[in-house]
Structures are given as structure tokens and as C-alpha cells.
PDB file of C-alpha atoms in Angstrom:
ATOM      1  CA  UNK Y  14      -4.987  18.920  -1.761  1.00  0.00           C
ATOM      2  CA  UNK Y  15      -3.089  15.718  -2.459  1.00  0.00           C
ATOM      3  CA  UNK Y  16      -5.131  12.472  -2.738  1.00  0.00           C
ATOM      4  CA  UNK Y  17      -3.940   9.423  -0.767  1.00  0.00           C
ATOM      5  CA  UNK Y  18      -3.136   6.549  -3.078  1.00  0.00           C
ATOM      6  CA  UNK Y  19      -3.370   3.174  -1.347  1.00  0.00           C
ATOM      7  CA  UNK Y  20      -0.851   0.355  -2.290  1.00  0.00           C
ATOM      8  CA  UNK Y  21      -2.533  -2.030  -4.843  1.00  0.00           C
ATOM      9  CA  UNK Y  22      -1.644  -5.719  -4.794  1.00  0.00           C
ATOM     10  CA  UNK Y  23      -3.193  -8.314  -6.935  1.00  0.00           C
ATOM     11  CA  UNK Y  24      -3.732 -11.987  -6.122  1.00  0.00           C
ATOM     12  CA  UNK Y  25      -4.020 -14.012  -9.259  1.00  0.00           C
ATOM     13  CA  UNK Y  26      -4.183 -17.726 -10.182  1.00  0.00           C
ATOM     14  CA  UNK Y  27      -6.298 -20.197 -11.873  1.00  0.00           C
ATOM     15  CA  UNK Y  28      -9.784 -21.160 -10.451  1.00  0.00           C
ATOM     16  CA  UNK Y  29      -9.494 -23.391  -7.425  1.00  0.00           C
ATOM     17  CA  UNK Y  30      -5.867 -22.348  -6.695  1.00  0.00           C
ATOM     18  CA  UNK Y  31      -6.546 -20.970  -3.279  1.00  0.00           C
ATOM     19  CA  UNK Y  32      -6.671 -17.233  -4.003  1.00  0.00           C
ATOM     20  CA  UNK Y  33      -9.653 -16.437  -1.926  1.00  0.00           C
ATOM     21  CA  UNK Y  34      -8.371 -18.477   1.085  1.00  0.00           C
ATOM     22  CA  UNK Y  35      -5.060 -16.860   1.050  1.00  0.00           C
ATOM     23  CA  UNK Y  36      -6.484 -13.360   0.682  1.00  0.00           C
ATOM     24  CA  UNK Y  37      -8.731 -13.823   3.727  1.00  0.00           C
ATOM     25  CA  UNK Y  38      -5.672 -14.866   5.788  1.00  0.00           C
ATOM     26  CA  UNK Y  39      -3.702 -11.805   4.539  1.00  0.00           C
ATOM     27  CA  UNK Y  40      -6.597  -9.436   5.117  1.00  0.00           C
ATOM     28  CA  UNK Y  41      -7.018 -10.717   8.758  1.00  0.00           C
ATOM     29  CA  UNK Y  42      -3.392 -10.340   9.516  1.00  0.00           C
ATOM     30  CA  UNK Y  43      -3.026  -6.877   7.985  1.00  0.00           C
ATOM     31  CA  UNK Y  44      -6.212  -5.637   9.745  1.00  0.00           C
ATOM     32  CA  UNK Y  45      -4.803  -6.954  13.057  1.00  0.00           C
ATOM     33  CA  UNK Y  46      -1.686  -4.930  12.394  1.00  0.00           C
ATOM     34  CA  UNK Y  47      -3.770  -1.711  11.998  1.00  0.00           C
ATOM     35  CA  UNK Y  48      -3.925  -1.561   8.198  1.00  0.00           C
ATOM     36  CA  UNK Y  49      -7.157  -0.454   6.436  1.00  0.00           C
ATOM     37  CA  UNK Y  50      -7.706  -3.044   3.674  1.00  0.00           C
ATOM     38  CA  UNK Y  51     -10.072  -2.910   0.744  1.00  0.00           C
ATOM     39  CA  UNK Y  52     -10.723  -5.369  -1.918  1.00  0.00           C
ATOM     40  CA  UNK Y  53     -11.788  -5.578  -5.433  1.00  0.00           C
ATOM     41  CA  UNK Y  54     -13.016  -9.035  -6.778  1.00  0.00           C
ATOM     42  CA  UNK Y  55     -13.216  -9.781 -10.521  1.00  0.00           C
ATOM     43  CA  UNK Y  56     -15.879 -12.323 -11.338  1.00  0.00           C
ATOM     44  CA  UNK Y  57     -15.766 -13.867 -14.833  1.00  0.00           C
ATOM     45  CA  UNK Y  58     -19.476 -14.706 -14.502  1.00  0.00           C
ATOM     46  CA  UNK Y  59     -22.620 -12.591 -14.060  1.00  0.00           C
ATOM     47  CA  UNK Y  60     -23.126 -12.203 -10.319  1.00  0.00           C
ATOM     48  CA  UNK Y  61     -25.993 -11.013  -8.168  1.00  0.00           C
ATOM     49  CA  UNK Y  62     -25.694  -9.614  -4.702  1.00  0.00           C
ATOM     50  CA  UNK Y  63     -29.225  -8.761  -3.848  1.00  0.00           C
ATOM     51  CA  UNK Y  64     -31.973 -11.211  -3.126  1.00  0.00           C
ATOM     52  CA  UNK Y  65     -34.968 -11.513  -5.461  1.00  0.00           C
ATOM     53  CA  UNK Y  66     -37.944  -9.751  -4.214  1.00  0.00           C
ATOM     54  CA  UNK Y  67     -36.126  -7.490  -1.847  1.00  0.00           C
ATOM     55  CA  UNK Y  68     -36.255  -3.717  -2.275  1.00  0.00           C
ATOM     56  CA  UNK Y  69     -32.842  -3.197  -3.915  1.00  0.00           C
ATOM     57  CA  UNK Y  70     -33.546  -6.078  -6.305  1.00  0.00           C
ATOM     58  CA  UNK Y  71     -36.860  -4.459  -7.260  1.00  0.00           C
ATOM     59  CA  UNK Y  72     -35.087  -1.140  -7.789  1.00  0.00           C
ATOM     60  CA  UNK Y  73     -32.538  -2.651 -10.139  1.00  0.00           C
ATOM     61  CA  UNK Y  74     -35.127  -4.826 -11.913  1.00  0.00           C
ATOM     62  CA  UNK Y  75     -37.138  -1.666 -12.546  1.00  0.00           C
ATOM     63  CA  UNK Y  76     -34.121  -0.200 -14.359  1.00  0.00           C
ATOM     64  CA  UNK Y  77     -32.162   1.890 -11.796  1.00  0.00           C
ATOM     65  CA  UNK Y  78     -28.582   2.305 -13.127  1.00  0.00           C
ATOM     66  CA  UNK Y  79     -27.149   2.777  -9.623  1.00  0.00           C
ATOM     67  CA  UNK Y  80     -28.726   1.126  -6.471  1.00  0.00           C
ATOM     68  CA  UNK Y  81     -27.423   1.821  -3.056  1.00  0.00           C
ATOM     69  CA  UNK Y  82     -28.352   0.405   0.396  1.00  0.00           C
ATOM     70  CA  UNK Y  83     -27.092   1.683   3.693  1.00  0.00           C
ATOM     71  CA  UNK Y  84     -27.586   0.899   7.315  1.00  0.00           C
ATOM     72  CA  UNK Y  85     -25.935   1.945  10.689  1.00  0.00           C
ATOM     73  CA  UNK Y  86     -23.225  -0.681   9.936  1.00  0.00           C
ATOM     74  CA  UNK Y  87     -22.583  -0.920   6.206  1.00  0.00           C
ATOM     75  CA  UNK Y  88     -23.251   0.474   2.740  1.00  0.00           C
ATOM     76  CA  UNK Y  89     -23.410  -1.406  -0.560  1.00  0.00           C
ATOM     77  CA  UNK Y  90     -23.598   0.198  -3.999  1.00  0.00           C
ATOM     78  CA  UNK Y  91     -24.436  -1.630  -7.244  1.00  0.00           C
ATOM     79  CA  UNK Y  92     -23.612  -0.100 -10.535  1.00  0.00           C
ATOM     80  CA  UNK Y  93     -25.410  -1.713 -13.486  1.00  0.00           C
ATOM     81  CA  UNK Y  94     -22.289  -1.533 -15.769  1.00  0.00           C
ATOM     82  CA  UNK Y  95     -18.726  -2.766 -15.860  1.00  0.00           C
ATOM     83  CA  UNK Y  96     -16.131  -0.552 -14.156  1.00  0.00           C
ATOM     84  CA  UNK Y  97     -12.342  -0.789 -14.598  1.00  0.00           C
ATOM     85  CA  UNK Y  98      -9.952  -1.079 -11.751  1.00  0.00           C
ATOM     86  CA  UNK Y  99      -8.908   2.588 -12.366  1.00  0.00           C
ATOM     87  CA  UNK Y 100     -12.530   3.794 -12.171  1.00  0.00           C
ATOM     88  CA  UNK Y 101     -13.034   1.808  -8.792  1.00  0.00           C
ATOM     89  CA  UNK Y 102      -9.730   2.797  -7.127  1.00  0.00           C
ATOM     90  CA  UNK Y 103     -10.780   6.342  -6.190  1.00  0.00           C
ATOM     91  CA  UNK Y 104     -13.452   4.872  -3.930  1.00  0.00           C
ATOM     92  CA  UNK Y 105     -10.664   3.124  -1.879  1.00  0.00           C
ATOM     93  CA  UNK Y 106      -8.607   6.312  -1.290  1.00  0.00           C
ATOM     94  CA  UNK Y 107      -8.867   6.013   2.422  1.00  0.00           C
ATOM     95  CA  UNK Y 108      -7.394   2.460   2.462  1.00  0.00           C
ATOM     96  CA  UNK Y 109      -3.761   1.594   3.130  1.00  0.00           C
ATOM     97  CA  UNK Y 110      -3.862  -1.336   0.706  1.00  0.00           C
ATOM     98  CA  UNK Y 111      -6.291  -2.629  -1.841  1.00  0.00           C
ATOM     99  CA  UNK Y 112      -6.167  -6.294  -2.830  1.00  0.00           C
ATOM    100  CA  UNK Y 113      -7.358  -7.119  -6.303  1.00  0.00           C
ATOM    101  CA  UNK Y 114      -8.537 -10.793  -6.714  1.00  0.00           C
ATOM    102  CA  UNK Y 115      -8.226 -11.604 -10.252  1.00  0.00           C
ATOM    103  CA  UNK Y 116      -7.882  -9.337 -13.244  1.00  0.00           C
ATOM    104  CA  UNK Y 117      -4.728 -11.358 -14.292  1.00  0.00           C
ATOM    105  CA  UNK Y 118      -3.873  -8.979 -17.076  1.00  0.00           C
ATOM    106  CA  UNK Y 119      -3.773  -5.814 -15.028  1.00  0.00           C
ATOM    107  CA  UNK Y 120      -0.379  -4.398 -14.396  1.00  0.00           C
ATOM    108  CA  UNK Y 121      -0.160  -4.212 -10.563  1.00  0.00           C
ATOM    109  CA  UNK Y 122       2.255  -6.061  -8.374  1.00  0.00           C
ATOM    110  CA  UNK Y 123       1.106  -9.689  -7.952  1.00  0.00           C
ATOM    111  CA  UNK Y 124       0.972 -12.629  -5.642  1.00  0.00           C
ATOM    112  CA  UNK Y 125       0.629 -15.505  -8.222  1.00  0.00           C
ATOM    113  CA  UNK Y 126      -1.063 -18.569  -6.613  1.00  0.00           C
ATOM    114  CA  UNK Y 127      -0.056 -21.845  -8.132  1.00  0.00           C
ATOM    115  CA  UNK Y 128      -1.708 -25.068  -7.163  1.00  0.00           C
ATOM    116  CA  UNK Y 129      -0.079 -27.325  -9.834  1.00  0.00           C
ATOM    117  CA  UNK Y 130       3.464 -27.367 -11.344  1.00  0.00           C
ATOM    118  CA  UNK Y 131       1.958 -27.023 -14.876  1.00  0.00           C
ATOM    119  CA  UNK Y 132       0.357 -23.771 -13.898  1.00  0.00           C
ATOM    120  CA  UNK Y 133       3.875 -22.066 -13.799  1.00  0.00           C
ATOM    121  CA  UNK Y 134       3.231 -20.984 -17.463  1.00  0.00           C
ATOM    122  CA  UNK Y 135       1.034 -18.279 -15.909  1.00  0.00           C
ATOM    123  CA  UNK Y 136       4.225 -16.561 -14.648  1.00  0.00           C
ATOM    124  CA  UNK Y 137       5.182 -16.045 -18.348  1.00  0.00           C
ATOM    125  CA  UNK Y 138       1.836 -14.454 -19.231  1.00  0.00           C
ATOM    126  CA  UNK Y 139       1.375 -11.959 -16.342  1.00  0.00           C
ATOM    127  CA  UNK Y 140       3.374  -8.880 -15.477  1.00  0.00           C
ATOM    128  CA  UNK Y 141       4.747  -7.419 -12.159  1.00  0.00           C
ATOM    129  CA  UNK Y 142       5.042 -10.722 -10.194  1.00  0.00           C
ATOM    130  CA  UNK Y 143       5.994  -9.889  -6.573  1.00  0.00           C
ATOM    131  CA  UNK Y 144       6.007 -13.464  -5.234  1.00  0.00           C
ATOM    132  CA  UNK Y 145       4.558 -16.830  -5.749  1.00  0.00           C
ATOM    133  CA  UNK Y 146       2.460 -18.866  -3.330  1.00  0.00           C
ATOM    134  CA  UNK Y 147       2.668 -22.448  -4.327  1.00  0.00           C
ATOM    135  CA  UNK Y 148       1.236 -25.742  -3.116  1.00  0.00           C
ATOM    136  CA  UNK Y 149       4.539 -27.462  -3.543  1.00  0.00           C
ATOM    137  CA  UNK Y 150       8.161 -26.282  -4.319  1.00  0.00           C
ATOM    138  CA  UNK Y 151       8.641 -25.159  -7.873  1.00  0.00           C
ATOM    139  CA  UNK Y 152      12.081 -25.008  -9.520  1.00  0.00           C
ATOM    140  CA  UNK Y 153      13.365 -22.196 -11.539  1.00  0.00           C
ATOM    141  CA  UNK Y 154      11.175 -19.504 -10.151  1.00  0.00           C
ATOM    142  CA  UNK Y 155      13.058 -16.105 -10.074  1.00  0.00           C
ATOM    143  CA  UNK Y 156      10.948 -14.408  -7.545  1.00  0.00           C
ATOM    144  CA  UNK Y 157      10.348 -15.056  -3.856  1.00  0.00           C
ATOM    145  CA  UNK Y 158       8.404 -18.335  -3.514  1.00  0.00           C
ATOM    146  CA  UNK Y 159       6.444 -19.430  -0.319  1.00  0.00           C
ATOM    147  CA  UNK Y 160       4.206 -22.407   0.437  1.00  0.00           C
ATOM    148  CA  UNK Y 161       0.592 -21.429   0.252  1.00  0.00           C
ATOM    149  CA  UNK Y 162       0.218 -22.012   3.952  1.00  0.00           C
ATOM    150  CA  UNK Y 163       3.358 -19.991   4.975  1.00  0.00           C
ATOM    151  CA  UNK Y 164       1.205 -16.968   5.661  1.00  0.00           C
ATOM    152  CA  UNK Y 165       3.973 -15.556   7.971  1.00  0.00           C
ATOM    153  CA  UNK Y 166       6.532 -15.613   5.008  1.00  0.00           C
ATOM    154  CA  UNK Y 167       3.925 -14.129   2.676  1.00  0.00           C
ATOM    155  CA  UNK Y 168       3.081 -11.426   5.133  1.00  0.00           C
ATOM    156  CA  UNK Y 169       6.752 -10.493   5.457  1.00  0.00           C
ATOM    157  CA  UNK Y 170       6.869  -9.856   1.729  1.00  0.00           C
ATOM    158  CA  UNK Y 171       3.548  -7.999   1.748  1.00  0.00           C
ATOM    159  CA  UNK Y 172       4.833  -5.701   4.545  1.00  0.00           C
ATOM    160  CA  UNK Y 173       8.078  -5.067   2.715  1.00  0.00           C
ATOM    161  CA  UNK Y 174       6.068  -4.129  -0.280  1.00  0.00           C
ATOM    162  CA  UNK Y 175       3.897  -1.832   1.916  1.00  0.00           C
ATOM    163  CA  UNK Y 176       6.988  -0.343   3.559  1.00  0.00           C
ATOM    164  CA  UNK Y 177       5.921  -1.453   6.981  1.00  0.00           C
ATOM    165  CA  UNK Y 178       7.517  -3.366   9.838  1.00  0.00           C
ATOM    166  CA  UNK Y 179       8.273  -7.021   9.121  1.00  0.00           C
ATOM    167  CA  UNK Y 180       8.840  -8.143  12.651  1.00  0.00           C
TER     168      UNK Y 180
END
């Protein structure tokens, strides 16, 4: 049986560039178009998702390697070790597209978000740039460039990448 492989698209940029805000807009539009969207977020810091004192927190604090919580509406799984993108993607096999926020150095097609002109050096340091979302027009950019708030233009590029309708 052949496994479905979702399209993978990264959204990268420096901290405070607007990655999350842009991603939320793209997710909402794609979902409204009927796409099943998943996300993987890279956090450079140590994060916590469960509340101190609650059951899952107690399980984790007691030493559980994997902690899951499920209800009628959702499920969360916490694995107490780092996982690579490649190890996480099989969990997303039912998705049409998976957005990865961060992981600048991974080699998937990217939307590079640039808040300041001096951030264009990022384009020289990452691979597979599909398009740029910039806060102001930037000269000498060889790939498609859109204003950060031109979600319609950015969506057309995303849909082209996904092989979907752009109208």
C-alpha cells in the first residue's frame, strides 16, 4: 500500500519577522479551500505545554517518556526527546500540506519572511527558497516576492506549489 506524502512547506525568518502571523492567515485560507493542514513548529527554547500540577504534568515529571492526553475533541502527545522533521512527518500522512515554522536549515521549499532589508542575507544561507514575504520591496530578489500582507498573492504561489486551483 502506497503511503500518502503531504506537501511540505517551510516558513522561515528571524524572530519577530511575522512568520506566525502569516502562517495563521495561510492556514485559515487553505482550510477554507478544503485542504487538510498540519504544522510543525520549531522552538529554539525549552517549552512546556502542560500545566504544573495537572495529570499529564505529573506523569511527565514522574519520568514517563511519552505522555498522551485525549478527549472527544483532540489529542496531544508529548515525547520527552527531540524528534527530527523526518521522524515527525509520518504522523502527518493524512494531511494535504504540512507547514514547518522554523528549522531554517532543513531542505524543504520555503517562504522566507523578511522584516528588514538587512535580513536579505538569510536568502544566501538557506536552500529551496520558493518565495519571499517582505515588509518592504527588496531589490535584486530572484524569486517571487510579495508584501507580507499580500496574502492573496502568497496564496496563489502556495496553491501553485500544491498543484491546486489559483482562482
